[in-house]
Amino acid sequence: MSRFRRIARIGALAASLLICLPLHLLWSAAGRHSPWPRRFLGMAARSVGARVRIEGHPFHGDSFIIANHVSWVDILALGGATGSAFVAHDGIAGWPVIGWLAAQNNTLFVARDRRGALSSQLDALRAALAGHQPVALFPEGTTSDGSGLLPFKPSLLAVLLPPPRSVRIQPVHIDYGPATAEISWHSDEPAGANVKRLLERKGRLDVTLRFLEPFDPAICPDRKALAAMTRQRIAASIAHFHSGAAPCIAEPHES
């Protein structure tokens, strides 16, 4: 049955892509803003068994979303719910098919470890914010076991100081509930093994996106304070809903 579930979910993913991709390309060729990347991400989330529930109120103005990072399903769930463009490691740009599809959603690829690259990356991020599409960042820089938060990397948050226009930061707590430990991707697990495990998983995967209160980044004196404030709000939500969880001590996994 696990093999059947995997095949059925891959088939549903392929069908979602076949529906959305041609329409997206037509919209783009006509010079129109395409709603299809967001619709594809939402359909893809359902295809892999995820059922997304929203708590709180997504900010409807220009927003910079900052969230914890547990699984590759985070991108499907959050992108489908918000239409966000994501900030991702530039290595993903070279992944067959995945890198090209990510680019269709205006993904901003950044080189985290390249000296001297920060200035050009901030310029690219400012340009992305100017397009009025929500931008989402996982400032842990990698996935974890979901029981807590890894340190936030504040470098890219410099784009918000001073904030362009009236951009608001909205922290989001992505919560898989009791399934967190089962589906999280961390340590040395290969990507293919994690994907296979999730696609073969029995039953649906409940995902709650908790949209916490948005705030003006201008209240923070620098990017480190901004990272600390956002991390504190997400950590408080994790602690509230997972009061019995152990601290996050597992080795992270690059995503």
C-alpha positions as a Markdown table, in Angstrom:
| # | Residue | x | y | z |
|---|---|---|---|---|
| 1 | Met | 0.0 | 0.0 | 0.0 |
| 2 | Ser | 2.9 | 2.4 | 0.7 |
| 3 | Arg | 4.1 | 2.0 | -2.9 |
| 4 | Phe | 0.6 | 2.6 | -4.2 |
| 5 | Arg | 0.3 | 5.8 | -2.1 |
| 6 | Arg | 3.6 | 7.1 | -3.5 |
| 7 | Ile | 2.6 | 6.4 | -7.1 |
| 8 | Ala | -0.8 | 8.0 | -6.6 |
| 9 | Arg | 0.6 | 11.1 | -5.0 |
| 10 | Ile | 3.3 | 11.4 | -7.8 |
| 11 | Gly | 0.5 | 11.1 | -10.3 |
| 12 | Ala | -1.5 | 13.8 | -8.5 |
| 13 | Leu | 1.5 | 16.1 | -8.5 |
| 14 | Ala | 2.1 | 15.5 | -12.2 |
| 15 | Ala | -1.6 | 16.3 | -13.0 |
| 16 | Ser | -1.4 | 19.5 | -11.0 |
| 17 | Leu | 1.6 | 20.6 | -13.0 |
| 18 | Leu | 0.0 | 19.6 | -16.3 |
| 19 | Ile | -3.0 | 21.8 | -15.4 |
| 20 | Cys | -1.2 | 24.8 | -14.1 |
| 21 | Leu | 2.0 | 25.1 | -16.1 |
| 22 | Pro | 0.5 | 25.7 | -19.6 |
| 23 | Leu | -1.9 | 28.3 | -18.2 |
| 24 | His | 1.0 | 30.0 | -16.4 |
| 25 | Leu | 3.1 | 30.1 | -19.6 |
| 26 | Leu | 0.1 | 31.6 | -21.5 |
| 27 | Trp | -0.4 | 34.3 | -18.7 |
| 28 | Ser | 3.3 | 35.1 | -18.8 |
| 29 | Ala | 3.5 | 35.3 | -22.6 |
| 30 | Ala | 0.6 | 37.8 | -22.5 |
| 31 | Gly | 2.5 | 39.9 | -20.0 |
| 32 | Arg | -0.1 | 39.3 | -17.3 |
| 33 | His | 0.5 | 38.6 | -13.6 |
| 34 | Ser | 0.1 | 34.8 | -13.3 |
| 35 | Pro | -2.0 | 33.3 | -10.5 |
| 36 | Trp | -0.9 | 29.8 | -11.5 |
| 37 | Pro | 2.3 | 29.3 | -9.4 |
| 38 | Arg | 0.3 | 29.9 | -6.3 |
| 39 | Arg | -2.5 | 27.6 | -7.4 |
| 40 | Phe | 0.0 | 24.9 | -8.3 |
| 41 | Leu | 1.6 | 25.1 | -4.9 |
| 42 | Gly | -1.7 | 24.8 | -3.2 |
| 43 | Met | -2.7 | 21.8 | -5.4 |
| 44 | Ala | 0.7 | 20.2 | -4.9 |
| 45 | Ala | 0.3 | 20.5 | -1.1 |
| 46 | Arg | -3.0 | 18.6 | -1.4 |
| 47 | Ser | -1.4 | 16.1 | -3.8 |
| 48 | Val | 1.2 | 15.0 | -1.2 |
| 49 | Gly | -1.5 | 14.6 | 1.4 |
| 50 | Ala | -1.2 | 18.0 | 3.2 |
| 51 | Arg | -4.3 | 19.7 | 4.4 |
| 52 | Val | -3.6 | 23.3 | 5.3 |
| 53 | Arg | -5.4 | 25.3 | 8.0 |
| 54 | Ile | -4.8 | 29.0 | 8.6 |
| 55 | Glu | -4.9 | 30.6 | 12.0 |
| 56 | Gly | -4.6 | 34.4 | 12.4 |
| 57 | His | -4.8 | 36.9 | 9.6 |
| 58 | Pro | -2.3 | 37.1 | 6.7 |
| 59 | Phe | -1.3 | 40.7 | 6.1 |
| 60 | His | -2.8 | 41.9 | 2.8 |
| 61 | Gly | -0.4 | 44.8 | 2.2 |
| 62 | Asp | 3.3 | 44.5 | 1.2 |
| 63 | Ser | 4.7 | 41.8 | 3.5 |
| 64 | Phe | 7.9 | 40.0 | 4.3 |
| 65 | Ile | 7.0 | 36.6 | 5.8 |
| 66 | Ile | 9.5 | 35.0 | 8.2 |
| 67 | Ala | 8.8 | 31.4 | 9.2 |
| 68 | Asn | 10.3 | 28.4 | 10.9 |
| 69 | His | 11.4 | 25.6 | 8.5 |
| 70 | Val | 10.6 | 21.9 | 9.1 |
| 71 | Ser | 10.0 | 20.3 | 5.7 |
| 72 | Trp | 9.9 | 20.9 | 1.9 |
| 73 | Val | 6.2 | 20.8 | 2.4 |
| 74 | Asp | 6.5 | 24.2 | 4.1 |
| 75 | Ile | 7.0 | 25.8 | 0.7 |
| 76 | Leu | 3.9 | 24.1 | -0.9 |
| 77 | Ala | 1.7 | 25.0 | 2.1 |
| 78 | Leu | 2.9 | 28.6 | 2.6 |
| 79 | Gly | 3.2 | 29.4 | -1.1 |
| 80 | Gly | -0.3 | 28.1 | -1.8 |
| 81 | Ala | -1.7 | 30.1 | 1.1 |
| 82 | Thr | 0.0 | 33.4 | 0.5 |
| 83 | Gly | 1.4 | 33.5 | -3.1 |
| 84 | Ser | 4.8 | 34.3 | -1.7 |
| 85 | Ala | 8.1 | 34.3 | -3.6 |
| 86 | Phe | 10.7 | 32.5 | -1.6 |
| 87 | Val | 14.3 | 33.2 | -0.8 |
| 88 | Ala | 16.3 | 30.0 | -1.4 |
| 89 | His | 19.9 | 28.7 | -1.5 |
| 90 | Asp | 21.3 | 29.2 | -5.0 |
| 91 | Gly | 22.1 | 25.5 | -5.2 |
| 92 | Ile | 18.4 | 24.8 | -5.7 |
| 93 | Ala | 18.6 | 26.8 | -9.0 |
| 94 | Gly | 20.6 | 23.9 | -10.5 |
| 95 | Trp | 18.2 | 21.1 | -9.5 |
| 96 | Pro | 16.6 | 19.6 | -12.6 |
| 97 | Val | 13.0 | 20.7 | -13.1 |
| 98 | Ile | 12.7 | 21.9 | -9.5 |
| 99 | Gly | 15.0 | 24.9 | -10.0 |
| 100 | Trp | 13.2 | 26.0 | -13.1 |
| 101 | Leu | 9.8 | 25.6 | -11.5 |
| 102 | Ala | 11.0 | 27.6 | -8.5 |
| 103 | Ala | 12.1 | 30.4 | -10.9 |
| 104 | Gln | 8.6 | 30.6 | -12.3 |
| 105 | Asn | 7.4 | 31.7 | -8.8 |
| 106 | Asn | 10.1 | 34.5 | -8.8 |
| 107 | Thr | 12.3 | 32.6 | -6.3 |
| 108 | Leu | 15.3 | 34.7 | -5.2 |
| 109 | Phe | 18.3 | 32.5 | -5.2 |
| 110 | Val | 21.1 | 33.6 | -2.8 |
| 111 | Ala | 24.6 | 32.4 | -2.1 |
| 112 | Arg | 24.8 | 32.2 | 1.6 |
| 113 | Asp | 28.5 | 31.5 | 1.9 |
| 114 | Arg | 29.9 | 33.7 | -1.0 |
| 115 | Arg | 32.0 | 36.6 | 0.3 |
| 116 | Gly | 31.0 | 40.0 | -1.2 |
| 117 | Ala | 27.7 | 38.7 | -2.5 |
| 118 | Leu | 25.4 | 40.3 | 0.2 |
| 119 | Ser | 25.2 | 43.7 | -1.4 |
| 120 | Ser | 23.9 | 42.4 | -4.8 |
| 121 | Gln | 21.6 | 40.0 | -3.0 |
| 122 | Leu | 20.1 | 42.9 | -1.0 |
| 123 | Asp | 19.5 | 44.8 | -4.2 |
| 124 | Ala | 17.8 | 41.8 | -5.8 |
| 125 | Leu | 15.6 | 41.4 | -2.7 |
| 126 | Arg | 14.7 | 45.1 | -2.7 |
| 127 | Ala | 13.6 | 44.7 | -6.4 |
| 128 | Ala | 11.5 | 41.7 | -5.4 |
| 129 | Leu | 9.8 | 43.7 | -2.7 |
| 130 | Ala | 9.1 | 46.4 | -5.2 |
| 131 | Gly | 7.0 | 44.0 | -7.2 |
| 132 | His | 4.3 | 43.9 | -4.4 |
| 133 | Gln | 4.5 | 40.1 | -4.2 |
| 134 | Pro | 4.9 | 38.8 | -0.6 |
| 135 | Val | 8.4 | 37.5 | 0.0 |
| 136 | Ala | 9.0 | 34.6 | 2.4 |
| 137 | Leu | 12.3 | 33.8 | 4.1 |
| 138 | Phe | 13.3 | 30.8 | 6.4 |
| 139 | Pro | 16.0 | 32.6 | 8.4 |
| 140 | Glu | 17.2 | 29.4 | 10.1 |
| 141 | Gly | 18.7 | 28.7 | 6.7 |
| 142 | Thr | 17.9 | 25.0 | 6.8 |
| 143 | Thr | 15.3 | 22.6 | 8.1 |
| 144 | Ser | 15.3 | 21.2 | 11.6 |
| 145 | Asp | 13.4 | 18.6 | 13.7 |
| 146 | Gly | 10.6 | 21.1 | 14.4 |
| 147 | Ser | 10.7 | 20.9 | 18.1 |
| 148 | Gly | 12.3 | 24.4 | 18.4 |
| 149 | Leu | 14.2 | 27.0 | 16.4 |
| 150 | Leu | 17.8 | 27.1 | 15.2 |
| 151 | Pro | 19.5 | 30.5 | 15.3 |
| 152 | Phe | 18.2 | 33.0 | 12.8 |
| 153 | Lys | 20.7 | 34.4 | 10.2 |
| 154 | Pro | 20.1 | 38.1 | 10.1 |
| 155 | Ser | 22.1 | 39.2 | 7.1 |
| 156 | Leu | 19.2 | 39.4 | 4.5 |
| 157 | Leu | 17.0 | 41.2 | 7.0 |
| 158 | Ala | 19.2 | 44.3 | 6.4 |
| 159 | Val | 16.9 | 44.9 | 3.3 |
| 160 | Leu | 14.2 | 46.0 | 5.8 |
| 161 | Leu | 16.3 | 48.7 | 7.5 |
| 162 | Pro | 15.1 | 51.2 | 6.5 |
| 163 | Pro | 12.0 | 49.4 | 5.3 |
| 164 | Pro | 11.0 | 50.0 | 1.7 |
| 165 | Arg | 7.6 | 51.7 | 1.6 |
| 166 | Ser | 5.1 | 50.3 | 4.2 |
| 167 | Val | 6.4 | 46.7 | 4.2 |
| 168 | Arg | 5.4 | 44.8 | 7.3 |
| 169 | Ile | 7.1 | 41.7 | 8.8 |
| 170 | Gln | 4.7 | 38.8 | 9.5 |
| 171 | Pro | 6.1 | 36.0 | 11.6 |
| 172 | Val | 4.5 | 32.6 | 10.7 |
| 173 | His | 4.6 | 29.4 | 12.8 |
| 174 | Ile | 4.4 | 26.4 | 10.6 |
| 175 | Asp | 3.0 | 23.5 | 12.7 |
| 176 | Tyr | 2.6 | 19.9 | 11.8 |
| 177 | Gly | 1.3 | 18.9 | 15.2 |
| 178 | Pro | 1.9 | 15.3 | 16.3 |
| 179 | Ala | 3.3 | 14.5 | 12.9 |
| 180 | Thr | 6.2 | 16.9 | 13.2 |
| 181 | Ala | 8.9 | 14.4 | 14.4 |
| 182 | Glu | 7.7 | 11.9 | 11.7 |
| 183 | Ile | 7.9 | 14.2 | 8.7 |
| 184 | Ser | 10.7 | 16.6 | 9.6 |
| 185 | Trp | 13.8 | 16.6 | 7.4 |
| 186 | His | 17.1 | 17.0 | 9.3 |
| 187 | Ser | 20.4 | 15.4 | 10.1 |
| 188 | Asp | 21.9 | 13.3 | 7.3 |
| 189 | Glu | 18.7 | 12.0 | 5.7 |
| 190 | Pro | 19.0 | 12.3 | 1.8 |
| 191 | Ala | 16.5 | 14.4 | 0.1 |
| 192 | Gly | 15.2 | 11.5 | -2.0 |
| 193 | Ala | 14.7 | 9.3 | 1.1 |
| 194 | Asn | 12.7 | 12.1 | 2.8 |
| 195 | Val | 10.5 | 12.7 | -0.2 |
| 196 | Lys | 9.8 | 8.9 | -0.5 |
| 197 | Arg | 9.0 | 8.7 | 3.2 |
| 198 | Leu | 6.4 | 11.5 | 3.0 |
| 199 | Leu | 4.8 | 10.3 | -0.2 |
| 200 | Glu | 4.4 | 6.8 | 1.3 |
| 201 | Arg | 3.0 | 8.1 | 4.6 |
| 202 | Lys | -0.4 | 6.8 | 5.5 |
| 203 | Gly | -3.2 | 9.3 | 6.0 |
| 204 | Arg | -3.4 | 13.0 | 5.5 |
| 205 | Leu | -0.8 | 15.5 | 6.9 |
| 206 | Asp | -2.4 | 18.4 | 8.8 |
| 207 | Val | -0.5 | 21.6 | 8.5 |
| 208 | Thr | -1.4 | 24.7 | 10.5 |
| 209 | Leu | 0.0 | 28.1 | 9.4 |
| 210 | Arg | -0.2 | 30.5 | 12.3 |
| 211 | Phe | 0.0 | 34.0 | 11.1 |
| 212 | Leu | 1.3 | 36.1 | 14.0 |
| 213 | Glu | 0.8 | 39.8 | 14.5 |
| 214 | Pro | 2.6 | 41.8 | 11.7 |
| 215 | Phe | 4.9 | 44.6 | 12.8 |
| 216 | Asp | 6.8 | 47.5 | 11.3 |
| 217 | Pro | 10.5 | 46.6 | 11.0 |
| 218 | Ala | 11.4 | 50.3 | 11.6 |
| 219 | Ile | 10.8 | 49.7 | 15.4 |
| 220 | Cys | 14.1 | 47.7 | 15.4 |
| 221 | Pro | 17.4 | 49.5 | 15.6 |
| 222 | Asp | 19.3 | 46.9 | 13.5 |
| 223 | Arg | 19.0 | 43.6 | 11.7 |
| 224 | Lys | 20.1 | 41.5 | 14.7 |
| 225 | Ala | 17.4 | 43.0 | 16.8 |
| 226 | Leu | 14.9 | 42.4 | 14.0 |
| 227 | Ala | 15.9 | 38.7 | 13.8 |
| 228 | Ala | 15.7 | 38.4 | 17.6 |
| 229 | Met | 12.3 | 39.9 | 17.8 |
| 230 | Thr | 10.9 | 37.7 | 15.0 |
| 231 | Arg | 12.5 | 34.6 | 16.4 |
| 232 | Gln | 11.1 | 35.3 | 19.9 |
| 233 | Arg | 7.5 | 35.6 | 18.5 |
| 234 | Ile | 7.7 | 32.3 | 16.6 |
| 235 | Ala | 9.5 | 30.5 | 19.5 |
| 236 | Ala | 6.7 | 31.7 | 21.8 |
| 237 | Ser | 4.1 | 30.2 | 19.5 |
| 238 | Ile | 6.0 | 26.9 | 19.3 |
| 239 | Ala | 6.3 | 26.8 | 23.1 |
| 240 | His | 2.6 | 27.5 | 23.5 |
| 241 | Phe | 1.4 | 24.8 | 21.3 |
| 242 | His | 4.2 | 22.3 | 22.0 |
| 243 | Ser | 4.8 | 22.9 | 25.7 |
| 244 | Gly | 6.1 | 19.3 | 26.2 |
| 245 | Ala | 8.5 | 19.4 | 23.3 |
| 246 | Ala | 12.2 | 19.0 | 23.9 |
| 247 | Pro | 14.6 | 21.6 | 22.7 |
| 248 | Cys | 15.8 | 21.4 | 19.1 |
| 249 | Ile | 19.1 | 19.6 | 19.3 |
| 250 | Ala | 19.2 | 17.6 | 16.1 |
| 251 | Glu | 21.6 | 18.4 | 13.4 |
| 252 | Pro | 20.0 | 20.6 | 10.7 |
| 253 | His | 19.7 | 19.6 | 7.1 |
| 254 | Glu | 20.4 | 22.0 | 4.2 |
| 255 | Ser | 17.3 | 22.5 | 2.1 |
